[in-house]
Short mmCIF file of C-alpha atoms and ligand atoms in Angstrom, two decimals:
data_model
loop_
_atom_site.label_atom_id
_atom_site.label_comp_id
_atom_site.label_asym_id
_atom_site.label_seq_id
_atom_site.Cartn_x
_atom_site.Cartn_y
_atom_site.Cartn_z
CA UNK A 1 -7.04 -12.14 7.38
CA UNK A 2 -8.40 -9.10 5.91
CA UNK A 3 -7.07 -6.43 3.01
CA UNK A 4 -8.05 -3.29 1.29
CA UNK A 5 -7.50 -3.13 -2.24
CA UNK A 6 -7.90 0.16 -4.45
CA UNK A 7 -7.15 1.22 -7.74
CA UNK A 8 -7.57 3.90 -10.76
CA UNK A 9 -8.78 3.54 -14.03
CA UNK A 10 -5.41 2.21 -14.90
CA UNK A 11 -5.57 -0.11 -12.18
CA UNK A 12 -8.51 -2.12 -12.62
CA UNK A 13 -6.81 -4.95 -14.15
CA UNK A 14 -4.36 -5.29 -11.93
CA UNK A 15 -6.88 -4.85 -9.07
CA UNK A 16 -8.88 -8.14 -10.42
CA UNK A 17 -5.82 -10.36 -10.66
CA UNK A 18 -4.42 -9.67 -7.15
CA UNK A 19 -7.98 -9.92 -5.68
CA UNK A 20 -8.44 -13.01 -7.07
CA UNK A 21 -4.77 -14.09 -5.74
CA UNK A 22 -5.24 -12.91 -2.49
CA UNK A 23 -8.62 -14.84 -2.33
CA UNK A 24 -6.77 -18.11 -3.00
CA UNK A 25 -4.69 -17.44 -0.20
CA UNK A 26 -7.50 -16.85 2.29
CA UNK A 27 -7.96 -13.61 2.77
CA UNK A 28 -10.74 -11.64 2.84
CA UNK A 29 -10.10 -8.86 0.38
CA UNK A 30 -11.62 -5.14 0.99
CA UNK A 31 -12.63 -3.61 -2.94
CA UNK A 32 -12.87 0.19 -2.75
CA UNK A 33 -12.99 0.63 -6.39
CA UNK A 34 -12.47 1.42 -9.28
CA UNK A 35 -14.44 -1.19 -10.85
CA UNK A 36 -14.36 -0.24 -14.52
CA UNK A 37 -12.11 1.46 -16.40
CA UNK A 38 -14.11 4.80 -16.52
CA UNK A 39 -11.10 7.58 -15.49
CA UNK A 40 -11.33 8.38 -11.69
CA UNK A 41 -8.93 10.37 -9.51
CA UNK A 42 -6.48 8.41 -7.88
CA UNK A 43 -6.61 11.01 -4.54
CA UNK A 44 -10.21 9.53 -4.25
CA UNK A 45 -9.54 5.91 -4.01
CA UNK A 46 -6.32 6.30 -1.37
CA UNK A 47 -8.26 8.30 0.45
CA UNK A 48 -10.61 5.52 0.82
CA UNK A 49 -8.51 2.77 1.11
CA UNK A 50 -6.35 4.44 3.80
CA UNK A 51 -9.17 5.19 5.72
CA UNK A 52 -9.64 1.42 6.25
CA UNK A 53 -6.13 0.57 6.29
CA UNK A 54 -6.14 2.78 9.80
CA UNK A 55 -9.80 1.81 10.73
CA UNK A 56 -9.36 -1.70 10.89
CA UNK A 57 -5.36 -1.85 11.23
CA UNK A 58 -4.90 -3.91 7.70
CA UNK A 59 -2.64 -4.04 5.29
CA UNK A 60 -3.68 -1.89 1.90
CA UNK A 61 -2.71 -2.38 -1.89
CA UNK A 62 -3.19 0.69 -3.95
CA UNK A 63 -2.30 0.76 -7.97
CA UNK A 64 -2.17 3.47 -10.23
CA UNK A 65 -0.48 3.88 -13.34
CA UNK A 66 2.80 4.51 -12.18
CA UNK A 67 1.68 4.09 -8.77
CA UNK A 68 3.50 7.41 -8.12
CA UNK A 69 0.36 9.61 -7.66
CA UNK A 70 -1.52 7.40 -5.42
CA UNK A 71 1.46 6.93 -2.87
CA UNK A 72 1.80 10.72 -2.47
CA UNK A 73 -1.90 10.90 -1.75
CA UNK A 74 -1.81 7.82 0.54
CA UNK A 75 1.26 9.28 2.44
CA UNK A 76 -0.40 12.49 2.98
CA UNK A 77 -2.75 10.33 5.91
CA UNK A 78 -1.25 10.41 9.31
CA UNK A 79 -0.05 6.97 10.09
CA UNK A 80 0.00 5.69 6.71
CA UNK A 81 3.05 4.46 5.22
CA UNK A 82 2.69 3.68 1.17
CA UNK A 83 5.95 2.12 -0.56
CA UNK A 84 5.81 2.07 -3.98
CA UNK A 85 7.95 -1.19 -5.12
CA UNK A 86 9.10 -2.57 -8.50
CA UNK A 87 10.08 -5.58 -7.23
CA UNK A 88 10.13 -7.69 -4.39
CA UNK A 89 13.69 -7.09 -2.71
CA UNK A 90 12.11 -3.26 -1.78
CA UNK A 91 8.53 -5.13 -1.45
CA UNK A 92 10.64 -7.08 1.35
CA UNK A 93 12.55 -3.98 2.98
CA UNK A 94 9.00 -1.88 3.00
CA UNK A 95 8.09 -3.88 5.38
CA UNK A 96 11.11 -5.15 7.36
CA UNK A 97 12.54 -1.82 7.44
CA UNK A 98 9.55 0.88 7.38
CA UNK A 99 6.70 -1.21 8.11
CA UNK A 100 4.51 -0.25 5.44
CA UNK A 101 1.16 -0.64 5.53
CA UNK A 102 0.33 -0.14 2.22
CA UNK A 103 2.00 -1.49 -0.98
CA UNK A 104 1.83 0.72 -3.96
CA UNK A 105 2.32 -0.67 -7.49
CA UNK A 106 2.27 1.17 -11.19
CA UNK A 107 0.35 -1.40 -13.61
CA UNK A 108 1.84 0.89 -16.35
CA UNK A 109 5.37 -0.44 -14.90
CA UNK A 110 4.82 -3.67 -13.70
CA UNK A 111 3.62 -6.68 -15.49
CA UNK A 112 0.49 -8.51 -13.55
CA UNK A 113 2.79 -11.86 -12.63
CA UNK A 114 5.32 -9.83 -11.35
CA UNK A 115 3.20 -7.65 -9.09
CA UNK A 116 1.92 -11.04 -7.48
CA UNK A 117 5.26 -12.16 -6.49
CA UNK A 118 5.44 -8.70 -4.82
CA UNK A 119 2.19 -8.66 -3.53
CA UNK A 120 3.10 -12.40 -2.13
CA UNK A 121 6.40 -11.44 -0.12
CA UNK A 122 4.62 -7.98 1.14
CA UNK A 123 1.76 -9.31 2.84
CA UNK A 124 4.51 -12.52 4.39
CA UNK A 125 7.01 -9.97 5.46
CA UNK A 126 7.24 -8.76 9.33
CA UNK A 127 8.39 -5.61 10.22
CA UNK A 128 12.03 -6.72 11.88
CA UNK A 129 11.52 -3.52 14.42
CA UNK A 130 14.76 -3.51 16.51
CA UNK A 131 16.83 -0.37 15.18
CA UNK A 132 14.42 -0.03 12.72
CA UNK A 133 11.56 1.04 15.30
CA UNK A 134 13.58 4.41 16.06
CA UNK A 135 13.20 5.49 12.27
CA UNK A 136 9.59 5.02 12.20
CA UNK A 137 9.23 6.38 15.32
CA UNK A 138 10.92 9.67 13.73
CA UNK A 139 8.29 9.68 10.65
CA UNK A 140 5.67 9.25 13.54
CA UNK A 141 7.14 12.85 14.93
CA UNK A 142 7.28 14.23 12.24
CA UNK A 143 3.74 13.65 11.24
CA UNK A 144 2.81 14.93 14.54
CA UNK A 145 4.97 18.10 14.12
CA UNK A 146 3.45 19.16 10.84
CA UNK A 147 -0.05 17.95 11.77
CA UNK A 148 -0.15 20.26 14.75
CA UNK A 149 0.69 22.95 12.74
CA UNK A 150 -1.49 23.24 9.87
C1 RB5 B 1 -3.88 8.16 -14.99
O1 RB5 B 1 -3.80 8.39 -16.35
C2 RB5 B 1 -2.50 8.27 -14.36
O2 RB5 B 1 -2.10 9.58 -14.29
C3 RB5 B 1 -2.50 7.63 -12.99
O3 RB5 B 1 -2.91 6.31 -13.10
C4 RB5 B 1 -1.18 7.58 -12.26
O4 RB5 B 1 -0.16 7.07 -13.07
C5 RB5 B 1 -0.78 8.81 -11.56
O5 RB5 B 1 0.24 8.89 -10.86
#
């Protein structure tokens, strides 16, 4: 089981703890930076970490701050779906509902021991498909629509 893991500056703690997590549980995890807490541009990292998220067809973590900015640049990828959650009821819905493939959390919101119980019910959550399939399959259009035109 692989992951991709990127954060900010403001990330980098947060980064280490669920690395370390994730490693417990077996998986192999993916580090595209930051790695100190020198300020970077949060564009640069979910560039990168999207780019492996559709590469290799893993799941992705991103943090920022807020983990506002860094989902808007993650969701500006074709075929990448970033949810930003504050806990884990919308951890569990971004993926049962909207199968997101990335998880985007603010370490300026959320405390560290929180964001591992979210981290822990993203990465065990399926996506339930069913009626939920025709939704994505609309955000799949309209990606496609607005793609093709620009
Ligand atoms: C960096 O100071 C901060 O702006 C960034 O981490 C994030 O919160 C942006 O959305």
């Amino acid at each position: 089981m692989k992951i991709v893991i990127g954060s900010d500056h403001a990330g980098v703690e947060m980064k280490r703890e669920i690395s370390i997590f994730l490693r417990k549980l077996g998986y192999e995890v993916i580090d595209c930076g930051t790695h100190t807490t020198d300020s970077v541009d949060y564009p640069d990292i979910a560039e990168q970490v999207t780019c492996e998220v559709l590469k290799q067809n893993i799941p992705g973590i991103l943090i920022c701050g807020t983990g506002i900015g860094i989902s808007i640049a993650a969701n500006k990828v074709d075929g990448i779906r970033a949810a930003l959650c504050t806990n884990e009821f919308t951890a569990r819905l971004a993926r049962q509902h909207n199968d997101a493939n990335i998880l985007a959390l603010g370490s300026r919101v959320t405390a560290v021991s929180y964001a591992l119980e979210i981290v822990d019910v993203f990465i065990k959550t399926d996506f339930e498909a069913g009626r939920h399939h025709n939704r994505v399959e609309k955000i799949k259009q309209i990606e496609k629509k607005y793609y093709e035109r620009s």
